[in-house]
Amino acid sequence: MSQRLLLAAALFVSTSTAWAQVPVPATKQTKAMALTGATLHVGNGQVVEGATVAFNDGKITYAGPAAGFTAGGTAYETVSVSGKHIYPGMILPNSQIGLNEVESVRATLDQQEVGLFNPNVRSVVAYNTDSDITPTLRSNGVLMAQVTPVGGIISGLSSVVQLDAWNWEDALVKADGGVHLRWPAMVQSGDNTPQMVQRRQARQQGLQELESLLSEAKVYKTQKQDRENLKLSSLTGLFDGSKKLFIHTNYGKEIVEAIRFAQKAGVKEMVVVGGGDALVVADFLKENNIPVIYSGVHALPSRAGDDVYLPYKMPGLLQQAGILFCLDYDASLHGSRNLPFIAGTAVAFGLPKEQAISSVTLNAAKILGVDKQVGSVEVGKDASLVVSEGDILDMRTNKISHAFIQGRKLNLTDKQQYLYEKFNGKYDLGK
């Protein structure tokens, strides 16, 4: 019996130790803080050497040269970060973070609803703040994400969350700001095999149903209703600009077709997600003021005749074309912690470094409609920022020493770090 008790106690201690590695959400900022001596990358293209960044009650009170900082009667705790770099917290758009945990375990997957048209599905209510993946993002400087549903033609509503919270309500930065449309792929004409004919008919039917749904929603907005229709009411924000339509498509003809379709339906604000052919239709996008969430930096070219490095060069080319864009990481959810290194690849192939930082901070905030709160290190915005020992876009020097969300200092422990230390210690014991 005593041996069993000892074994049970050992297991309890072991389990408790393992669970102790899961970070607890940080508490609200109670003491004003000033980070001094670092190089500040504001996020809007500006760089300040020997900067001070001060924040109090979760808001930035000063960001600029150290010589210009005055406490103004507030007692600031000074933290020297001399020789390091301060950046805005990075933002991951178009992500299933918190909705998808283990691909092989169905019970952990909650990113998709059945049916083709689900505009009223709120992805954020399924967001799991206890995901093991989330801390690995924070450790690389990614502090916010757009939680996005998938599937069907209209997948549902996305929300922007910060990645340190007890529950989805606490995590919210902007609720239900985007409706996600998966544009039906074009079908090759001239091929009249039964399969292709069926695909064309299905596509046409889907577009007709989509047109009818948007038309009904537009009328619904103007009429008083005795009972709310959730599907229609969730779409009404598209017609006054309070919500954006995120159009997921890659090919040039589909991009143009989808935007014209949405414009005809009366949609005010649109964003192209994917955008593999965005450069081909750059003039059209610029003329219509359509931003792009570009997904394919680490991908092969879509056409055999394309430059093999075109996906790497695309962010720089979009910048030159005057297109507002940001970057996402769609290769895998678990790899989304590599978002800063996607931007680093773009720097190596022509995108200016500070613009690359903007592509994962301020540009993303603008496209997601949260730039008044986050995205750059400026007075009045949330103190959501990170301190790196070196260049945050380089995997060799991206070493986050401090991270703050709304002024709250984060615990940067994650599962991978814990496992590294565990097994590193194991082999040291054998020496």
Tab-separated table of C-alpha atoms in Angstrom:
chain	number	residue	atom	x	y	z
A	1	MET	CA	0.000	0.000	0.000
A	2	SER	CA	2.810	2.422	0.931
A	3	GLN	CA	4.493	1.801	-2.438
A	4	ARG	CA	1.251	2.634	-4.217
A	5	LEU	CA	0.888	5.838	-2.233
A	6	LEU	CA	4.456	6.816	-3.032
A	7	LEU	CA	3.882	6.096	-6.715
A	8	ALA	CA	0.664	8.144	-6.722
A	9	ALA	CA	2.444	11.034	-4.989
A	10	ALA	CA	5.296	10.891	-7.509
A	11	LEU	CA	2.825	10.959	-10.402
A	12	PHE	CA	0.992	13.899	-8.825
A	13	VAL	CA	4.194	15.884	-8.401
A	14	SER	CA	5.279	15.058	-11.957
A	15	THR	CA	1.919	16.110	-13.386
A	16	SER	CA	1.836	19.270	-11.279
A	17	THR	CA	5.325	20.200	-12.439
A	18	ALA	CA	4.355	19.713	-16.085
A	19	TRP	CA	1.185	21.766	-15.731
A	20	ALA	CA	3.136	24.495	-13.949
A	21	GLN	CA	4.753	25.207	-17.314
A	22	VAL	CA	1.416	26.364	-18.800
A	23	PRO	CA	1.461	30.182	-18.558
A	24	VAL	CA	-1.215	31.848	-16.440
A	25	PRO	CA	-2.680	35.036	-17.988
A	26	ALA	CA	-0.939	38.150	-16.727
A	27	THR	CA	-2.588	40.470	-14.229
A	28	LYS	CA	-3.623	44.038	-15.032
A	29	GLN	CA	-0.845	46.624	-15.057
A	30	THR	CA	-0.644	48.352	-11.682
A	31	LYS	CA	2.699	50.167	-11.932
A	32	ALA	CA	3.785	52.597	-14.643
A	33	MET	CA	6.785	51.305	-16.604
A	34	ALA	CA	9.433	52.842	-18.853
A	35	LEU	CA	11.650	50.770	-21.167
A	36	THR	CA	14.853	52.662	-21.900
A	37	GLY	CA	17.864	52.453	-24.189
A	38	ALA	CA	16.469	50.293	-27.010
A	39	THR	CA	16.085	50.864	-30.726
A	40	LEU	CA	12.390	51.547	-31.304
A	41	HIS	CA	10.722	50.271	-34.484
A	42	VAL	CA	7.462	52.220	-34.380
A	43	GLY	CA	5.689	50.070	-36.977
A	44	ASN	CA	4.928	52.923	-39.382
A	45	GLY	CA	8.399	52.922	-40.949
A	46	GLN	CA	10.065	55.119	-38.327
A	47	VAL	CA	13.083	54.014	-36.276
A	48	VAL	CA	14.254	55.766	-33.096
A	49	GLU	CA	17.690	54.995	-31.664
A	50	GLY	CA	18.212	55.164	-27.902
A	51	ALA	CA	14.476	55.361	-27.317
A	52	THR	CA	12.250	55.275	-24.280
A	53	VAL	CA	8.790	53.729	-24.346
A	54	ALA	CA	6.597	54.422	-21.308
A	55	PHE	CA	3.147	53.073	-20.518
A	56	ASN	CA	0.638	53.291	-17.716
A	57	ASP	CA	-2.805	51.693	-17.194
A	58	GLY	CA	-2.226	49.636	-20.330
A	59	LYS	CA	-1.725	52.647	-22.624
A	60	ILE	CA	1.445	54.098	-24.140
A	61	THR	CA	2.228	57.488	-22.608
A	62	TYR	CA	5.529	58.173	-24.368
A	63	ALA	CA	7.428	56.709	-27.324
A	64	GLY	CA	10.460	58.545	-28.666
A	65	PRO	CA	14.002	59.715	-27.911
A	66	ALA	CA	15.065	59.204	-24.307
A	67	ALA	CA	15.966	62.891	-23.978
A	68	GLY	CA	12.348	63.889	-24.543
A	69	PHE	CA	10.827	61.727	-21.824
A	70	THR	CA	9.468	63.363	-18.670
A	71	ALA	CA	7.640	61.479	-15.934
A	72	GLY	CA	5.212	64.315	-15.310
A	73	GLY	CA	4.728	63.388	-11.673
A	74	THR	CA	4.101	59.690	-12.373
A	75	ALA	CA	6.390	57.201	-10.659
A	76	TYR	CA	7.705	55.006	-13.483
A	77	GLU	CA	9.538	51.751	-12.909
A	78	THR	CA	12.540	51.998	-15.248
A	79	VAL	CA	13.699	48.875	-17.076
A	80	SER	CA	16.915	49.082	-19.082
A	81	VAL	CA	16.700	47.287	-22.430
A	82	SER	CA	19.843	48.875	-23.808
A	83	GLY	CA	21.093	47.302	-27.031
A	84	LYS	CA	17.770	45.563	-27.689
A	85	HIS	CA	14.879	46.359	-30.041
A	86	ILE	CA	11.276	47.313	-29.275
A	87	TYR	CA	8.542	46.364	-31.760
A	88	PRO	CA	4.752	46.472	-31.842
A	89	GLY	CA	3.193	43.104	-31.082
A	90	MET	CA	2.715	41.236	-34.356
A	91	ILE	CA	-0.742	40.329	-35.639
A	92	LEU	CA	-1.597	37.018	-37.306
A	93	PRO	CA	-4.547	37.343	-39.730
A	94	ASN	CA	-6.643	34.544	-41.230
A	95	SER	CA	-5.866	31.989	-38.520
A	96	GLN	CA	-7.648	29.062	-36.860
A	97	ILE	CA	-5.701	29.550	-33.640
A	98	GLY	CA	-7.797	28.353	-30.709
A	99	LEU	CA	-10.217	26.571	-33.049
A	100	ASN	CA	-7.956	23.753	-34.172
A	101	GLU	CA	-5.663	21.896	-31.793
A	102	VAL	CA	-4.913	18.325	-32.913
A	103	GLU	CA	-5.827	17.391	-36.504
A	104	SER	CA	-6.307	13.709	-35.693
A	105	VAL	CA	-8.641	14.361	-32.736
A	106	ARG	CA	-12.053	15.488	-33.978
A	107	ALA	CA	-13.113	16.799	-30.578
A	108	THR	CA	-10.391	19.494	-30.770
A	109	LEU	CA	-11.514	20.812	-34.180
A	110	ASP	CA	-14.092	23.588	-34.181
A	111	GLN	CA	-13.187	25.771	-37.158
A	112	GLN	CA	-15.972	24.786	-39.564
A	113	GLU	CA	-19.760	24.570	-39.552
A	114	VAL	CA	-21.847	22.363	-41.861
A	115	GLY	CA	-23.582	23.935	-44.877
A	116	LEU	CA	-22.565	26.442	-47.538
A	117	PHE	CA	-23.944	29.668	-46.039
A	118	ASN	CA	-23.207	30.406	-42.370
A	119	PRO	CA	-22.830	34.196	-42.077
A	120	ASN	CA	-24.118	34.136	-38.486
A	121	VAL	CA	-21.476	31.701	-37.179
A	122	ARG	CA	-19.286	33.500	-34.615
A	123	SER	CA	-15.893	31.818	-34.606
A	124	VAL	CA	-14.759	33.626	-31.473
A	125	VAL	CA	-17.224	31.835	-29.168
A	126	ALA	CA	-15.346	28.596	-29.935
A	127	TYR	CA	-11.939	30.196	-29.330
A	128	ASN	CA	-9.890	28.187	-26.808
A	129	THR	CA	-7.630	30.448	-24.760
A	130	ASP	CA	-5.858	27.397	-23.286
A	131	SER	CA	-4.432	26.187	-26.594
A	132	ASP	CA	-0.874	24.827	-26.340
A	133	ILE	CA	-0.105	26.568	-29.637
A	134	THR	CA	-0.795	30.100	-28.401
A	135	PRO	CA	2.253	30.451	-26.091
A	136	THR	CA	4.561	29.435	-28.959
A	137	LEU	CA	3.290	32.430	-30.946
A	138	ARG	CA	3.865	34.846	-28.077
A	139	SER	CA	7.436	33.583	-27.663
A	140	ASN	CA	8.193	34.810	-31.199
A	141	GLY	CA	6.441	38.175	-30.783
A	142	VAL	CA	2.965	37.413	-32.166
A	143	LEU	CA	0.490	38.885	-29.669
A	144	MET	CA	-2.789	39.099	-31.618
A	145	ALA	CA	-4.692	37.050	-34.170
A	146	GLN	CA	-7.760	37.115	-36.363
A	147	VAL	CA	-9.790	34.016	-35.452
A	148	THR	CA	-11.265	32.908	-38.779
A	149	PRO	CA	-13.755	30.149	-39.656
A	150	VAL	CA	-13.388	27.977	-42.771
A	151	GLY	CA	-15.618	25.957	-45.085
A	152	GLY	CA	-18.603	26.534	-47.342
A	153	ILE	CA	-19.146	29.677	-49.406
A	154	ILE	CA	-19.797	32.032	-46.484
A	155	SER	CA	-17.848	30.572	-43.561
A	156	GLY	CA	-18.942	32.982	-40.849
A	157	LEU	CA	-17.627	35.894	-38.789
A	158	SER	CA	-14.048	36.506	-37.674
A	159	SER	CA	-12.858	38.424	-34.619
A	160	VAL	CA	-9.520	39.871	-33.519
A	161	VAL	CA	-8.210	38.603	-30.188
A	162	GLN	CA	-5.171	39.216	-28.016
A	163	LEU	CA	-3.322	36.066	-27.047
A	164	ASP	CA	-3.293	36.251	-23.256
A	165	ALA	CA	-6.681	35.783	-21.617
A	166	TRP	CA	-8.750	33.523	-19.390
A	167	ASN	CA	-11.681	33.318	-21.828
A	168	TRP	CA	-12.778	34.545	-25.240
A	169	GLU	CA	-14.645	37.536	-23.799
A	170	ASP	CA	-11.451	38.818	-22.147
A	171	ALA	CA	-9.468	38.129	-25.320
A	172	LEU	CA	-11.611	40.243	-27.645
A	173	VAL	CA	-10.043	43.233	-29.362
A	174	LYS	CA	-12.689	43.543	-32.093
A	175	ALA	CA	-15.735	41.294	-32.293
A	176	ASP	CA	-17.264	39.957	-35.520
A	177	GLY	CA	-15.612	42.527	-37.769
A	178	GLY	CA	-15.288	40.340	-40.874
A	179	VAL	CA	-17.547	38.135	-42.992
A	180	HIS	CA	-15.564	35.434	-44.828
A	181	LEU	CA	-16.483	34.512	-48.388
A	182	ARG	CA	-14.796	31.531	-50.070
A	183	TRP	CA	-15.203	32.483	-53.726
A	184	PRO	CA	-16.252	29.448	-55.816
A	185	ALA	CA	-13.421	28.462	-58.148
A	186	MET	CA	-13.891	28.989	-61.861
A	187	VAL	CA	-14.372	25.845	-63.937
A	188	GLN	CA	-12.575	25.332	-67.246
A	189	SER	CA	-14.854	26.085	-70.214
A	190	GLY	CA	-15.010	23.814	-73.257
A	191	ASP	CA	-14.810	20.629	-71.219
A	192	ASN	CA	-18.272	19.094	-71.380
A	193	THR	CA	-17.606	15.881	-69.508
A	194	PRO	CA	-20.397	15.092	-67.007
A	195	GLN	CA	-18.112	15.922	-64.089
A	196	MET	CA	-17.217	19.397	-65.416
A	197	VAL	CA	-20.807	20.153	-66.392
A	198	GLN	CA	-21.880	19.267	-62.854
A	199	ARG	CA	-19.171	21.480	-61.346
A	200	ARG	CA	-20.224	24.432	-63.529
A	201	GLN	CA	-23.848	23.972	-62.547
A	202	ALA	CA	-22.957	23.752	-58.862
A	203	ARG	CA	-20.861	26.927	-59.101
A	204	GLN	CA	-23.621	28.828	-60.866
A	205	GLN	CA	-26.182	27.707	-58.321
A	206	GLY	CA	-23.882	28.740	-55.463
A	207	LEU	CA	-23.393	32.226	-56.927
A	208	GLN	CA	-27.136	32.636	-57.479
A	209	GLU	CA	-27.842	31.689	-53.864
A	210	LEU	CA	-25.107	34.063	-52.706
A	211	GLU	CA	-26.566	36.923	-54.763
A	212	SER	CA	-30.038	36.222	-53.383
A	213	LEU	CA	-28.758	36.110	-49.782
A	214	LEU	CA	-26.934	39.450	-50.090
A	215	SER	CA	-29.954	41.015	-51.770
A	216	GLU	CA	-32.240	39.850	-48.963
A	217	ALA	CA	-29.801	41.138	-46.338
A	218	LYS	CA	-29.691	44.568	-47.980
A	219	VAL	CA	-33.489	44.818	-47.946
A	220	TYR	CA	-33.620	43.435	-44.389
A	221	LYS	CA	-31.373	46.282	-43.230
A	222	THR	CA	-33.876	48.899	-44.351
A	223	GLN	CA	-36.997	47.289	-42.889
A	224	LYS	CA	-38.217	46.968	-39.328
A	225	GLN	CA	-38.485	43.333	-38.269
A	226	ASP	CA	-40.645	41.694	-35.592
A	227	ARG	CA	-38.225	38.799	-35.299
A	228	GLU	CA	-34.485	38.857	-35.971
A	229	ASN	CA	-33.147	36.737	-38.827
A	230	LEU	CA	-29.607	35.942	-37.648
A	231	LYS	CA	-28.272	35.060	-41.102
A	232	LEU	CA	-29.475	38.314	-42.622
A	233	SER	CA	-28.678	40.586	-39.665
A	234	SER	CA	-25.093	39.310	-39.572
A	235	LEU	CA	-24.618	40.578	-43.144
A	236	THR	CA	-26.146	44.047	-42.819
A	237	GLY	CA	-22.862	45.583	-41.646
A	238	LEU	CA	-21.428	44.944	-45.122
A	239	PHE	CA	-23.668	47.645	-46.560
A	240	ASP	CA	-22.675	50.470	-44.208
A	241	GLY	CA	-18.972	49.600	-43.870
A	242	SER	CA	-19.137	48.472	-40.240
A	243	LYS	CA	-18.042	44.988	-41.374
A	244	LYS	CA	-15.581	43.944	-44.053
A	245	LEU	CA	-16.022	41.184	-46.614
A	246	PHE	CA	-12.906	39.001	-46.671
A	247	ILE	CA	-12.823	37.334	-50.094
A	248	HIS	CA	-10.674	34.193	-50.141
A	249	THR	CA	-9.350	33.626	-53.661
A	250	ASN	CA	-6.041	33.533	-55.522
A	251	TYR	CA	-6.482	33.771	-59.284
A	252	GLY	CA	-6.682	37.075	-61.113
A	253	LYS	CA	-9.985	36.522	-62.931
A	254	GLU	CA	-11.617	35.293	-59.735
A	255	ILE	CA	-10.328	38.324	-57.779
A	256	VAL	CA	-11.848	40.730	-60.323
A	257	GLU	CA	-15.081	38.712	-60.617
A	258	ALA	CA	-15.561	38.501	-56.844
A	259	ILE	CA	-14.916	42.206	-56.215
A	260	ARG	CA	-17.277	43.286	-58.979
A	261	PHE	CA	-19.905	40.880	-57.664
A	262	ALA	CA	-19.602	42.328	-54.159
A	263	GLN	CA	-19.658	45.914	-55.420
A	264	LYS	CA	-22.821	45.196	-57.403
A	265	ALA	CA	-24.389	43.769	-54.234
A	266	GLY	CA	-23.598	47.008	-52.367
A	267	VAL	CA	-20.704	45.838	-50.169
A	268	LYS	CA	-18.641	48.821	-48.961
A	269	GLU	CA	-15.399	47.329	-47.598
A	270	MET	CA	-13.534	44.328	-49.054
A	271	VAL	CA	-10.241	42.512	-48.480
A	272	VAL	CA	-8.673	39.855	-50.714
A	273	VAL	CA	-7.250	36.907	-48.764
A	274	GLY	CA	-4.711	34.687	-50.507
A	275	GLY	CA	-4.079	36.977	-53.451
A	276	GLY	CA	-1.657	34.790	-55.375
A	277	ASP	CA	-2.347	36.796	-58.544
A	278	ALA	CA	-2.661	40.149	-56.767
A	279	LEU	CA	0.224	41.592	-58.787
A	280	VAL	CA	-1.485	40.647	-62.069
A	281	VAL	CA	-4.531	42.742	-61.108
A	282	ALA	CA	-2.648	45.355	-59.066
A	283	ASP	CA	-4.051	48.303	-61.031
A	284	PHE	CA	-7.604	47.059	-60.472
A	285	LEU	CA	-6.978	46.568	-56.727
A	286	LYS	CA	-5.392	49.997	-56.360
A	287	GLU	CA	-8.177	51.694	-58.324
A	288	ASN	CA	-10.784	50.114	-56.058
A	289	ASN	CA	-8.763	50.558	-52.842
A	290	ILE	CA	-8.772	46.831	-52.040
A	291	PRO	CA	-6.116	45.620	-49.545
A	292	VAL	CA	-4.616	42.122	-49.635
A	293	ILE	CA	-3.775	39.545	-46.972
A	294	TYR	CA	-1.035	37.731	-48.880
A	295	SER	CA	-0.690	34.059	-47.985
A	296	GLY	CA	1.940	32.501	-50.192
A	297	VAL	CA	5.437	33.780	-49.386
A	298	HIS	CA	6.772	30.297	-48.631
A	299	ALA	CA	5.133	28.586	-51.598
A	300	LEU	CA	5.855	27.503	-55.142
A	301	PRO	CA	4.810	29.722	-58.070
A	302	SER	CA	1.318	28.956	-59.382
A	303	ARG	CA	2.431	28.811	-63.029
A	304	ALA	CA	5.221	26.843	-64.664
A	305	GLY	CA	6.589	29.916	-66.427
A	306	ASP	CA	6.807	32.125	-63.332
A	307	ASP	CA	10.038	33.126	-61.652
A	308	VAL	CA	10.726	30.476	-59.014
A	309	TYR	CA	11.352	33.274	-56.503
A	310	LEU	CA	8.149	35.184	-57.333
A	311	PRO	CA	6.334	34.274	-54.086
A	312	TYR	CA	9.339	35.549	-52.095
A	313	LYS	CA	9.401	38.765	-54.115
A	314	MET	CA	5.641	39.329	-54.053
A	315	PRO	CA	5.484	41.468	-50.857
A	316	GLY	CA	8.139	43.825	-52.245
A	317	LEU	CA	6.339	44.025	-55.587
A	318	LEU	CA	3.008	44.744	-53.896
A	319	GLN	CA	4.705	47.507	-51.911
A	320	GLN	CA	6.069	49.023	-55.128
A	321	ALA	CA	2.614	48.790	-56.728
A	322	GLY	CA	1.107	50.818	-53.881
A	323	ILE	CA	-1.152	48.036	-52.575
A	324	LEU	CA	-1.914	47.964	-48.852
A	325	PHE	CA	-1.067	44.420	-47.759
A	326	CYS	CA	-0.179	42.307	-44.772
A	327	LEU	CA	1.171	38.774	-44.437
A	328	ASP	CA	-0.341	35.643	-42.963
A	329	TYR	CA	0.969	32.129	-42.406
A	330	ASP	CA	-1.299	29.537	-44.014
A	331	ALA	CA	1.183	26.650	-44.344
A	332	SER	CA	0.199	25.166	-40.977
A	333	LEU	CA	-1.388	26.316	-37.754
A	334	HIS	CA	1.422	24.953	-35.590
A	335	GLY	CA	3.950	26.777	-37.762
A	336	SER	CA	2.186	30.142	-37.505
A	337	ARG	CA	4.729	31.175	-34.856
A	338	ASN	CA	7.023	31.661	-37.870
A	339	LEU	CA	5.084	34.732	-39.062
A	340	PRO	CA	8.032	37.111	-38.417
A	341	PHE	CA	10.330	34.913	-40.508
A	342	ILE	CA	7.917	35.072	-43.454
A	343	ALA	CA	8.407	38.833	-43.327
A	344	GLY	CA	12.156	38.240	-43.022
A	345	THR	CA	12.123	36.233	-46.260
A	346	ALA	CA	10.385	39.149	-47.965
A	347	VAL	CA	13.180	41.466	-46.761
A	348	ALA	CA	15.787	39.183	-48.348
A	349	PHE	CA	13.915	39.508	-51.660
A	350	GLY	CA	13.388	43.235	-51.902
A	351	LEU	CA	10.893	44.458	-49.280
A	352	PRO	CA	12.416	47.242	-47.112
A	353	LYS	CA	12.905	46.058	-43.547
A	354	GLU	CA	10.667	48.602	-41.825
A	355	GLN	CA	7.924	47.952	-44.387
A	356	ALA	CA	8.254	44.250	-43.613
A	357	ILE	CA	7.688	45.036	-39.940
A	358	SER	CA	4.612	47.057	-40.947
A	359	SER	CA	3.347	44.077	-42.955
A	360	VAL	CA	2.920	42.070	-39.746
A	361	THR	CA	1.952	44.965	-37.451
A	362	LEU	CA	0.389	48.266	-38.559
A	363	ASN	CA	-0.731	47.125	-42.018
A	364	ALA	CA	-2.459	44.108	-40.477
A	365	ALA	CA	-4.105	46.366	-37.889
A	366	LYS	CA	-5.388	48.688	-40.630
A	367	ILE	CA	-6.797	45.837	-42.694
A	368	LEU	CA	-8.476	44.272	-39.646
A	369	GLY	CA	-9.828	47.623	-38.459
A	370	VAL	CA	-7.955	47.820	-35.135
A	371	ASP	CA	-5.218	50.341	-36.014
A	372	LYS	CA	-6.575	52.929	-33.569
A	373	GLN	CA	-5.814	50.515	-30.727
A	374	VAL	CA	-2.767	48.501	-31.813
A	375	GLY	CA	-0.267	47.971	-34.625
A	376	SER	CA	2.311	50.622	-33.775
A	377	VAL	CA	4.129	51.975	-30.730
A	378	GLU	CA	2.479	55.375	-30.472
A	379	VAL	CA	1.061	57.460	-27.639
A	380	GLY	CA	-2.522	56.586	-26.783
A	381	LYS	CA	-2.466	53.078	-28.206
A	382	ASP	CA	-2.494	49.860	-26.194
A	383	ALA	CA	0.881	48.933	-24.737
A	384	SER	CA	1.034	45.707	-26.759
A	385	LEU	CA	4.690	45.416	-27.648
A	386	VAL	CA	7.714	43.147	-27.508
A	387	VAL	CA	11.418	43.508	-26.774
A	388	SER	CA	13.830	41.371	-28.789
A	389	GLU	CA	17.542	40.938	-28.205
A	390	GLY	CA	18.105	41.247	-31.972
A	391	ASP	CA	16.296	41.519	-35.300
A	392	ILE	CA	12.827	40.077	-34.735
A	393	LEU	CA	12.548	39.026	-38.401
A	394	ASP	CA	15.652	36.824	-38.217
A	395	MET	CA	15.222	33.425	-36.578
A	396	ARG	CA	18.826	33.569	-35.366
A	397	THR	CA	18.328	36.768	-33.384
A	398	ASN	CA	14.598	36.706	-32.592
A	399	LYS	CA	14.939	36.265	-28.836
A	400	ILE	CA	12.010	37.856	-27.034
A	401	SER	CA	13.043	39.019	-23.555
A	402	HIS	CA	9.885	41.004	-22.694
A	403	ALA	CA	6.345	41.032	-24.051
A	404	PHE	CA	3.376	43.128	-22.954
A	405	ILE	CA	-0.308	43.056	-23.889
A	406	GLN	CA	-2.224	46.142	-22.740
A	407	GLY	CA	0.656	46.820	-20.365
A	408	ARG	CA	0.472	43.362	-18.761
A	409	LYS	CA	3.839	41.583	-18.677
A	410	LEU	CA	3.548	38.113	-20.206
A	411	ASN	CA	5.016	34.832	-19.052
A	412	LEU	CA	6.930	33.679	-22.156
A	413	THR	CA	7.152	30.016	-21.174
A	414	ASP	CA	5.793	27.629	-23.796
A	415	LYS	CA	5.540	23.884	-24.322
A	416	GLN	CA	8.473	23.702	-26.734
A	417	GLN	CA	10.758	25.598	-24.379
A	418	TYR	CA	9.696	23.352	-21.511
A	419	LEU	CA	10.381	20.178	-23.529
A	420	TYR	CA	13.739	21.531	-24.705
A	421	GLU	CA	14.850	22.218	-21.137
A	422	LYS	CA	13.499	18.877	-19.939
A	423	PHE	CA	15.356	16.742	-22.451
A	424	ASN	CA	18.436	18.942	-22.508
A	425	GLY	CA	18.703	18.279	-18.784
A	426	LYS	CA	18.193	14.567	-19.364
A	427	TYR	CA	21.268	14.295	-21.577
A	428	ASP	CA	23.309	16.472	-19.235
A	429	LEU	CA	22.584	13.957	-16.464
A	430	GLY	CA	24.089	11.196	-18.572
A	431	LYS	CA	27.437	12.930	-18.989
